[in-house]
């Protein structure tokens, strides 16, 4: 009897599944996932297919992160990212459309990570507006200082397409992040009104955005300064 073949290979072809090396198995899995999400319209996807798409999406962004640690953004092609992620170039284009779309998706994922950290900082300092805001900005500085795409922004020859993400095309990031933060200010111990929550969400996000391309010379001092600026407003809520 023939040994079992790896999923995704034609019946009776290829070596037994146990004989595939790790790299081959990983690439085969990505290929199967990418084929599934390419051929199935989003409205017809079942939960498993949606999960597979999310895994593939994050795998591609992880691959981009790895490439950015080694090379300049300007030298990275969609084919490079596809190869590093173990998916087809067509899959990359179907999901992200272009390098610009890929960069936007990477920026959105980084934004989600940053906002989650900010929400944790706020929840972790009940009744302490100063402590919450100081932690919000200190954690923000730590996180972005270690991100390779942010480092691209901080070079003298920063690419125009990346700079546009935090300048003329930054509204999608501002809306995405401030909407989430506003919910936190509204439903956490801060208990802000809709208006005050929106003001705080927009202010924190726009302040953070201003530090991306031009980081503070002293992150601790900058975090304390932002906390001194914002804490009185938080303290005035409900009074």
Short mmCIF file of C-alpha atoms in Angstrom, two decimals:
data_model
loop_
_atom_site.label_atom_id
_atom_site.label_comp_id
_atom_site.label_asym_id
_atom_site.label_seq_id
_atom_site.Cartn_x
_atom_site.Cartn_y
_atom_site.Cartn_z
CA UNK A 1 0.00 0.00 0.00
CA UNK A 2 1.27 3.48 -0.84
CA UNK A 3 2.18 5.78 2.05
CA UNK A 4 -0.13 8.78 2.52
CA UNK A 5 0.57 11.72 0.28
CA UNK A 6 0.72 15.31 1.48
CA UNK A 7 -2.54 17.28 1.13
CA UNK A 8 -2.67 19.25 -2.08
CA UNK A 9 -0.65 16.76 -4.18
CA UNK A 10 -2.28 14.69 -6.92
CA UNK A 11 -3.10 11.12 -5.93
CA UNK A 12 -0.18 8.77 -6.46
CA UNK A 13 2.36 11.54 -7.13
CA UNK A 14 5.21 12.94 -5.09
CA UNK A 15 6.98 11.33 -2.16
CA UNK A 16 5.14 10.19 0.98
CA UNK A 17 4.13 13.12 3.17
CA UNK A 18 6.62 12.22 5.85
CA UNK A 19 9.45 12.66 3.34
CA UNK A 20 8.75 16.33 2.63
CA UNK A 21 11.24 18.68 4.26
CA UNK A 22 9.97 21.48 6.52
CA UNK A 23 10.33 24.20 3.90
CA UNK A 24 8.43 22.21 1.29
CA UNK A 25 5.59 21.49 3.71
CA UNK A 26 5.33 25.18 4.69
CA UNK A 27 5.26 26.33 1.07
CA UNK A 28 2.67 23.69 0.19
CA UNK A 29 0.44 24.82 3.04
CA UNK A 30 0.69 28.48 1.97
CA UNK A 31 -0.01 27.50 -1.64
CA UNK A 32 -3.15 25.61 -0.63
CA UNK A 33 -4.34 28.53 1.51
CA UNK A 34 -3.66 31.07 -1.21
CA UNK A 35 -5.45 28.94 -3.82
CA UNK A 36 -8.48 28.68 -1.57
CA UNK A 37 -8.78 32.40 -0.87
CA UNK A 38 -8.07 33.36 -4.49
CA UNK A 39 -10.82 31.26 -5.98
CA UNK A 40 -13.57 31.79 -3.42
CA UNK A 41 -15.51 35.09 -3.43
CA UNK A 42 -15.50 36.74 0.01
CA UNK A 43 -19.28 36.56 0.35
CA UNK A 44 -19.15 32.77 -0.06
CA UNK A 45 -16.29 32.05 2.35
CA UNK A 46 -16.98 29.86 5.33
CA UNK A 47 -15.34 30.55 8.73
CA UNK A 48 -12.44 28.21 7.97
CA UNK A 49 -11.69 30.02 4.72
CA UNK A 50 -11.86 33.39 6.48
CA UNK A 51 -9.40 32.11 9.07
CA UNK A 52 -7.12 30.84 6.32
CA UNK A 53 -7.22 34.25 4.65
CA UNK A 54 -6.33 35.97 7.92
CA UNK A 55 -3.41 33.58 8.45
CA UNK A 56 -2.16 34.17 4.92
CA UNK A 57 -2.57 37.95 5.29
CA UNK A 58 -0.57 38.04 8.50
CA UNK A 59 2.02 35.66 7.10
CA UNK A 60 2.65 38.06 4.22
CA UNK A 61 2.99 41.02 6.59
CA UNK A 62 5.37 38.99 8.77
CA UNK A 63 7.43 38.26 5.67
CA UNK A 64 7.56 41.97 4.83
CA UNK A 65 8.65 42.72 8.39
CA UNK A 66 11.51 40.24 8.03
CA UNK A 67 12.62 41.70 4.71
CA UNK A 68 12.57 45.24 6.11
CA UNK A 69 15.01 44.14 8.81
CA UNK A 70 17.48 43.17 6.08
CA UNK A 71 16.89 45.49 3.13
CA UNK A 72 15.69 48.91 2.09
CA UNK A 73 12.01 49.31 1.27
CA UNK A 74 12.87 50.61 -2.19
CA UNK A 75 14.62 47.34 -3.06
CA UNK A 76 11.78 45.03 -1.94
CA UNK A 77 9.45 43.85 -4.70
CA UNK A 78 6.10 42.12 -4.49
CA UNK A 79 7.81 39.01 -5.84
CA UNK A 80 10.32 39.18 -2.97
CA UNK A 81 7.53 39.31 -0.42
CA UNK A 82 5.65 36.48 -2.12
CA UNK A 83 8.76 34.31 -2.09
CA UNK A 84 9.49 35.07 1.56
CA UNK A 85 5.88 34.32 2.52
CA UNK A 86 5.71 31.15 0.45
CA UNK A 87 2.75 32.26 -1.65
CA UNK A 88 2.30 33.17 -5.30
CA UNK A 89 2.81 36.69 -6.57
CA UNK A 90 -0.79 36.58 -7.81
CA UNK A 91 -1.97 35.96 -4.25
CA UNK A 92 -0.05 39.02 -3.06
CA UNK A 93 -1.62 41.20 -5.75
CA UNK A 94 -5.11 39.82 -5.12
CA UNK A 95 -4.85 40.61 -1.41
CA UNK A 96 -2.90 43.89 -1.42
CA UNK A 97 -3.13 45.16 -5.06
CA UNK A 98 0.23 46.99 -4.95
CA UNK A 99 3.28 47.86 -2.87
CA UNK A 100 1.33 50.86 -1.63
CA UNK A 101 -1.50 48.58 -0.52
CA UNK A 102 0.99 46.28 1.16
CA UNK A 103 2.54 49.19 3.07
CA UNK A 104 -0.90 50.44 4.11
CA UNK A 105 -1.85 47.01 5.45
CA UNK A 106 1.42 46.78 7.35
CA UNK A 107 0.82 50.25 8.81
CA UNK A 108 -2.72 49.31 9.84
CA UNK A 109 -1.53 46.18 11.62
CA UNK A 110 1.15 48.17 13.44
CA UNK A 111 -1.51 50.73 14.36
CA UNK A 112 -3.73 48.01 15.83
CA UNK A 113 -0.83 46.75 17.93
CA UNK A 114 -0.06 50.26 19.17
CA UNK A 115 -3.71 51.00 20.00
CA UNK A 116 -4.04 47.73 21.91
CA UNK A 117 -1.04 48.77 24.00
CA UNK A 118 -2.59 52.18 24.63
CA UNK A 119 -5.88 50.61 25.70
CA UNK A 120 -4.03 48.34 28.12
CA UNK A 121 -2.18 51.33 29.58
CA UNK A 122 -5.42 53.25 30.13
CA UNK A 123 -7.18 50.28 31.72
CA UNK A 124 -4.14 49.67 33.93
CA UNK A 125 -4.25 53.12 35.55
CA UNK A 126 -7.80 53.59 36.86
CA UNK A 127 -8.35 57.10 38.15
CA UNK A 128 -4.83 58.16 37.17
CA UNK A 129 -4.90 60.24 34.01
CA UNK A 130 -1.26 61.26 34.30
CA UNK A 131 -0.03 57.70 34.81
CA UNK A 132 -2.20 56.43 31.97
CA UNK A 133 -0.99 59.00 29.45
CA UNK A 134 2.64 58.69 30.49
CA UNK A 135 2.48 54.93 29.97
CA UNK A 136 0.56 55.35 26.71
CA UNK A 137 3.31 57.46 25.17
CA UNK A 138 6.26 55.67 26.76
CA UNK A 139 5.03 52.33 25.41
CA UNK A 140 4.34 53.94 22.05
CA UNK A 141 7.91 55.23 21.77
CA UNK A 142 9.31 51.84 22.71
CA UNK A 143 7.18 50.03 20.15
CA UNK A 144 7.80 52.26 17.15
CA UNK A 145 11.51 52.60 17.88
CA UNK A 146 11.88 48.88 17.10
CA UNK A 147 9.68 48.70 14.01
CA UNK A 148 11.54 48.48 10.68
CA UNK A 149 8.95 50.40 8.65
CA UNK A 150 9.12 53.29 11.10
CA UNK A 151 12.89 53.25 10.77
CA UNK A 152 12.42 53.69 7.00
CA UNK A 153 10.59 56.95 7.78
CA UNK A 154 13.50 58.19 9.86
CA UNK A 155 16.16 58.01 7.17
CA UNK A 156 17.37 61.03 5.24
CA UNK A 157 16.21 59.49 1.97
CA UNK A 158 12.85 58.23 3.24
CA UNK A 159 10.76 56.97 0.27
CA UNK A 160 7.94 59.27 -0.76
CA UNK A 161 5.33 56.49 -0.78
CA UNK A 162 6.08 55.70 2.87
CA UNK A 163 6.20 59.36 3.92
CA UNK A 164 2.76 59.87 2.39
CA UNK A 165 1.36 57.30 4.83
CA UNK A 166 1.95 59.68 7.75
CA UNK A 167 1.27 62.96 5.92
CA UNK A 168 -1.16 63.53 3.05
CA UNK A 169 -2.54 59.97 3.14
CA UNK A 170 -2.61 59.54 6.92
CA UNK A 171 -6.34 60.08 7.43
CA UNK A 172 -7.07 56.35 7.19
CA UNK A 173 -4.68 55.72 10.09
CA UNK A 174 -6.07 58.61 12.13
CA UNK A 175 -9.66 57.44 11.64
CA UNK A 176 -8.81 53.80 12.36
CA UNK A 177 -6.85 54.46 15.55
CA UNK A 178 -8.87 57.35 16.98
CA UNK A 179 -12.11 55.44 16.55
CA UNK A 180 -10.79 52.59 18.69
CA UNK A 181 -9.25 54.88 21.30
CA UNK A 182 -12.43 56.93 21.55
CA UNK A 183 -14.31 53.77 22.47
CA UNK A 184 -11.77 53.13 25.23
CA UNK A 185 -12.14 56.65 26.65
CA UNK A 186 -15.91 56.26 26.49
CA UNK A 187 -16.27 52.81 28.06
CA UNK A 188 -13.31 52.63 30.47
CA UNK A 189 -12.94 54.27 33.88
CA UNK A 190 -12.50 57.62 32.07
CA UNK A 191 -16.23 57.50 31.22
CA UNK A 192 -15.98 60.32 28.69
CA UNK A 193 -18.90 61.68 26.73
CA UNK A 194 -19.03 61.01 23.00
CA UNK A 195 -17.59 64.46 22.30
CA UNK A 196 -14.81 64.30 24.90
CA UNK A 197 -13.90 60.76 23.88
CA UNK A 198 -13.59 61.83 20.25
CA UNK A 199 -11.43 64.82 21.21
CA UNK A 200 -9.11 62.64 23.30
CA UNK A 201 -8.90 59.90 20.68
CA UNK A 202 -8.04 62.35 17.91
CA UNK A 203 -5.55 64.26 20.06
CA UNK A 204 -3.60 61.21 21.22
CA UNK A 205 -3.43 59.74 17.72
CA UNK A 206 -2.37 62.96 16.01
CA UNK A 207 0.26 63.60 18.69
CA UNK A 208 1.62 60.08 18.29
CA UNK A 209 1.66 60.45 14.51
CA UNK A 210 3.79 63.58 14.79
CA UNK A 211 6.50 61.60 16.59
CA UNK A 212 6.83 58.90 13.92
CA UNK A 213 9.15 60.63 11.48
CA UNK A 214 10.79 62.87 14.10
CA UNK A 215 11.26 60.96 17.38
CA UNK A 216 11.89 62.84 20.64
CA UNK A 217 15.47 63.19 21.83
CA UNK A 218 14.35 61.98 25.27
CA UNK A 219 11.41 59.57 25.16
CA UNK A 220 10.85 59.60 28.94
CA UNK A 221 10.71 63.38 29.04
CA UNK A 222 8.39 63.50 26.02
CA UNK A 223 6.04 60.97 27.64
CA UNK A 224 5.95 63.02 30.84
CA UNK A 225 5.27 66.18 28.86
CA UNK A 226 2.36 64.64 26.96
CA UNK A 227 0.95 63.31 30.23
CA UNK A 228 1.12 66.76 31.85
CA UNK A 229 -0.67 68.20 28.84
CA UNK A 230 -3.47 65.63 28.62
CA UNK A 231 -4.08 64.59 32.24
CA UNK A 232 -5.95 67.79 33.23
CA UNK A 233 -8.45 67.24 30.44
CA UNK A 234 -9.07 63.67 31.61
CA UNK A 235 -9.42 64.94 35.17
CA UNK A 236 -12.00 67.52 34.11
CA UNK A 237 -14.30 64.91 32.59
CA UNK A 238 -17.42 64.52 34.66
CA UNK A 239 -16.80 67.64 36.73
#
